[in-house]
Amino acid sequence: MSARPLPTSTPSAEGVDASGVHALLDALETSPDIEPHSLMILRHGKVVASGWWAPYTADRRHLLYSLSKSFTATAAAFAVAEGLLRLDDPVISYFPEFDADITDPRSRAMLVRHITTMASGHAAETHERALETDREEPVRGFLLLPPDGDPGTVFAYNQPTTYTLAAILQRVTGQSLTDYLRPRLFDPIGIGDVAWLAGRTGRQLGYSGLHATTDAIARLGLLYLQGGTWNGERVLPEGWVEEATRSHLASGDETWSADWRLGYGYQFWMSRYGYRGDGAYGQYCLVLPEQDAVVAITGATDQMQAVLDLVWRHLIPAFGRTTPQADASLAERTAGLALPPAAGKPAALETAVAFTPYDGGGAELAKLTAVEVDAAGRRVTFVEDGHRLELGFGEPGWTVTEGPVPAAVSGGWTDEHTLVLDVALLETPHHVEVTCSLTDRTFTAKWRTRPLHSSRILAMRAPRDSG
């Protein structure tokens, strides 16, 4: 579906110093550990700066990882308002079929409110333990793990809490999260196509797996910034934003990064400035009430705190001052953002070549059994677990192939014997780096950032059957 674009303005018209945005872009682009994919900055309800680093584009859905949690909590807001969900009900009351199995008193005392605020009573992440306990029904596996303390007294970032909340929502609504949110959230605030990964049970994950555009992130942030209203109409229940975006429990100690120990709400983190939803490898929805601003970011980095530090250092001081002469250069710059392509030149071969894994392959991409390059040196095919993915390469910059797994490839031959390719999986934060040796016809492949849901290249895409 198409939606009305968010209103736009110039930085100076909304009291934002474009020089500060330039400085933020400089810092993001020169940091060796940060790969930015997109940035949107809104102030006073208007987009004052936005850009996507090629080969990423504005219309591309991007895996949001744990930023998905903030959308799940928003679904809970509607279910509460409709009388389908009560935050002070025991979690077990929504799963009567497990009632006889769940005997620990703390597990039985766990309320929906507790799983919504990551306060189940467990002292640490339980994801792997829950799956080990019951892989077919992770909710049951989670509820069979006795909490270490009383629910509501201890915070632990814990995926099964949000998974269980999502399971409850899908049970009481009779719909997937995306179907339930479409008429209540997505359509009213203009969010277009989204997709959400599902697990073995067929339920959408809730705690991760949402694929959405940067624009969708910005719209969610703006809805919360506006207290749950959109164009003057109430979308979220009265009072929900205030409850969802305050600290319900301390969220960490001095061993945690600075912006992760300031408290946790309903699937939102408190920050040094405002509050936020965020996801692994650099997906952010920053809501800054004091600045009347929203910042949406996607990217690929292991340095989550470093990105926030750069925003606080360069962008926060830019609110409330202007440099009108910098507006035009910023607009020109954001229109031409691009990631540097890998080095290498195209070259034709005498014949097509198939490369096999060097030294038996590695654990990171164990299912990748062959890399094939055509004689013209313009197509590369990845053979993974018997399935084939053919991609173009060899054009200047990035060669984009839509196909079953949207990807962009850069690089080429770095010498007469060595082919080096950087493969960006465009609906995710992830890249595969591939080096092929013509000398022994072998290849090596590694993830730049390791995917959290699957290690298969062919899984690096949004589901095509939801939204």
mmCIF file of N, CA and C in Angstrom, residues 25 36-41 47 49-60 62 212-216 218 296 298 333-339:
data_model
loop_
_atom_site.group_PDB
_atom_site.id
_atom_site.type_symbol
_atom_site.label_atom_id
_atom_site.label_comp_id
_atom_site.label_asym_id
_atom_site.label_seq_id
_atom_site.Cartn_x
_atom_site.Cartn_y
_atom_site.Cartn_z
ATOM 1 N N LEU A 25 27.162 12.559 10.282
ATOM 2 C CA LEU A 25 27.456 11.739 9.107
ATOM 3 C C LEU A 25 28.957 11.472 8.989
ATOM 4 N N PRO A 36 26.736 2.495 8.442
ATOM 5 C CA PRO A 36 25.379 3.033 8.431
ATOM 6 C C PRO A 36 24.634 2.615 7.165
ATOM 7 N N HIS A 37 23.348 2.296 7.341
ATOM 8 C CA HIS A 37 22.505 1.972 6.193
ATOM 9 C C HIS A 37 21.468 3.051 5.933
ATOM 10 N N SER A 38 20.954 3.675 6.993
ATOM 11 C CA SER A 38 19.973 4.742 6.784
ATOM 12 C C SER A 38 19.913 5.633 8.008
ATOM 13 N N LEU A 39 19.411 6.845 7.777
ATOM 14 C CA LEU A 39 19.232 7.825 8.853
ATOM 15 C C LEU A 39 18.054 8.723 8.501
ATOM 16 N N MET A 40 17.120 8.870 9.414
ATOM 17 C CA MET A 40 16.046 9.849 9.292
ATOM 18 C C MET A 40 15.988 10.670 10.576
ATOM 19 N N ILE A 41 15.922 11.981 10.431
ATOM 20 C CA ILE A 41 15.825 12.886 11.570
ATOM 21 C C ILE A 41 14.556 13.712 11.408
ATOM 22 N N VAL A 47 10.308 15.727 8.615
ATOM 23 C CA VAL A 47 11.606 15.160 8.270
ATOM 24 C C VAL A 47 12.532 16.294 7.845
ATOM 25 N N ALA A 49 16.066 15.731 7.687
ATOM 26 C CA ALA A 49 17.208 15.118 7.004
ATOM 27 C C ALA A 49 16.945 13.628 6.887
ATOM 28 N N SER A 50 17.260 13.063 5.741
ATOM 29 C CA SER A 50 17.119 11.617 5.566
ATOM 30 C C SER A 50 18.049 11.165 4.458
ATOM 31 N N GLY A 51 18.559 9.958 4.600
ATOM 32 C CA GLY A 51 19.438 9.429 3.570
ATOM 33 C C GLY A 51 19.644 7.934 3.748
ATOM 34 N N TRP A 52 19.921 7.270 2.640
ATOM 35 C CA TRP A 52 20.196 5.843 2.617
ATOM 36 C C TRP A 52 21.518 5.624 1.900
ATOM 37 N N TRP A 53 22.387 4.853 2.503
ATOM 38 C CA TRP A 53 23.690 4.577 1.905
ATOM 39 C C TRP A 53 23.521 3.472 0.860
ATOM 40 N N ALA A 54 23.726 3.815 -0.407
ATOM 41 C CA ALA A 54 23.647 2.805 -1.458
ATOM 42 C C ALA A 54 24.594 1.650 -1.110
ATOM 43 N N PRO A 55 24.143 0.404 -1.293
ATOM 44 C CA PRO A 55 22.992 -0.030 -2.080
ATOM 45 C C PRO A 55 21.663 -0.101 -1.335
ATOM 46 N N TYR A 56 21.569 0.393 -0.109
ATOM 47 C CA TYR A 56 20.309 0.399 0.638
ATOM 48 C C TYR A 56 19.450 1.558 0.142
ATOM 49 N N THR A 57 18.127 1.361 0.129
ATOM 50 C CA THR A 57 17.215 2.354 -0.421
ATOM 51 C C THR A 57 16.030 2.556 0.524
ATOM 52 N N ALA A 58 15.334 3.668 0.317
ATOM 53 C CA ALA A 58 14.251 4.055 1.224
ATOM 54 C C ALA A 58 13.110 3.049 1.242
ATOM 55 N N ASP A 59 12.866 2.385 0.124
ATOM 56 C CA ASP A 59 11.720 1.475 0.070
ATOM 57 C C ASP A 59 12.059 0.060 0.506
ATOM 58 N N ARG A 60 13.291 -0.172 0.913
ATOM 59 C CA ARG A 60 13.744 -1.522 1.269
ATOM 60 C C ARG A 60 13.403 -1.839 2.721
ATOM 61 N N HIS A 62 14.031 -3.729 6.145
ATOM 62 C CA HIS A 62 15.297 -4.066 6.783
ATOM 63 C C HIS A 62 14.972 -4.828 8.062
ATOM 64 N N ALA A 212 10.970 -4.003 8.271
ATOM 65 C CA ALA A 212 10.214 -2.792 7.961
ATOM 66 C C ALA A 212 11.175 -1.721 7.475
ATOM 67 N N THR A 213 10.632 -0.692 6.846
ATOM 68 C CA THR A 213 11.464 0.392 6.322
ATOM 69 C C THR A 213 11.886 1.343 7.438
ATOM 70 N N THR A 214 12.870 2.157 7.134
ATOM 71 C CA THR A 214 13.287 3.205 8.074
ATOM 72 C C THR A 214 12.130 4.161 8.332
ATOM 73 N N ASP A 215 11.348 4.434 7.315
ATOM 74 C CA ASP A 215 10.167 5.284 7.462
ATOM 75 C C ASP A 215 9.213 4.720 8.504
ATOM 76 N N ALA A 216 9.053 3.405 8.536
ATOM 77 C CA ALA A 216 8.172 2.780 9.530
ATOM 78 C C ALA A 216 8.697 3.006 10.944
ATOM 79 N N ALA A 218 10.529 5.535 11.905
ATOM 80 C CA ALA A 218 10.311 6.946 12.210
ATOM 81 C C ALA A 218 8.856 7.208 12.588
ATOM 82 N N ALA A 296 15.649 7.848 13.418
ATOM 83 C CA ALA A 296 15.564 6.444 13.007
ATOM 84 C C ALA A 296 16.852 6.088 12.281
ATOM 85 N N THR A 298 19.199 2.628 10.691
ATOM 86 C CA THR A 298 19.516 1.209 10.479
ATOM 87 C C THR A 298 20.990 1.112 10.102
ATOM 88 N N ARG A 333 24.310 16.127 0.135
ATOM 89 C CA ARG A 333 25.086 15.003 0.666
ATOM 90 C C ARG A 333 24.203 13.799 0.940
ATOM 91 N N THR A 334 23.064 14.004 1.586
ATOM 92 C CA THR A 334 22.215 12.860 1.936
ATOM 93 C C THR A 334 21.627 12.201 0.695
ATOM 94 N N ALA A 335 21.504 12.950 -0.386
ATOM 95 C CA ALA A 335 20.989 12.362 -1.628
ATOM 96 C C ALA A 335 22.019 11.459 -2.300
ATOM 97 N N GLY A 336 23.284 11.595 -1.936
ATOM 98 C CA GLY A 336 24.337 10.836 -2.608
ATOM 99 C C GLY A 336 25.111 9.892 -1.715
ATOM 100 N N LEU A 337 24.539 9.506 -0.589
ATOM 101 C CA LEU A 337 25.244 8.617 0.324
ATOM 102 C C LEU A 337 25.474 7.250 -0.315
ATOM 103 N N ALA A 338 26.618 6.649 -0.042
ATOM 104 C CA ALA A 338 26.917 5.316 -0.583
ATOM 105 C C ALA A 338 27.989 4.658 0.257
ATOM 106 N N LEU A 339 27.851 3.345 0.433
ATOM 107 C CA LEU A 339 28.907 2.569 1.082
ATOM 108 C C LEU A 339 30.040 2.341 0.091
#
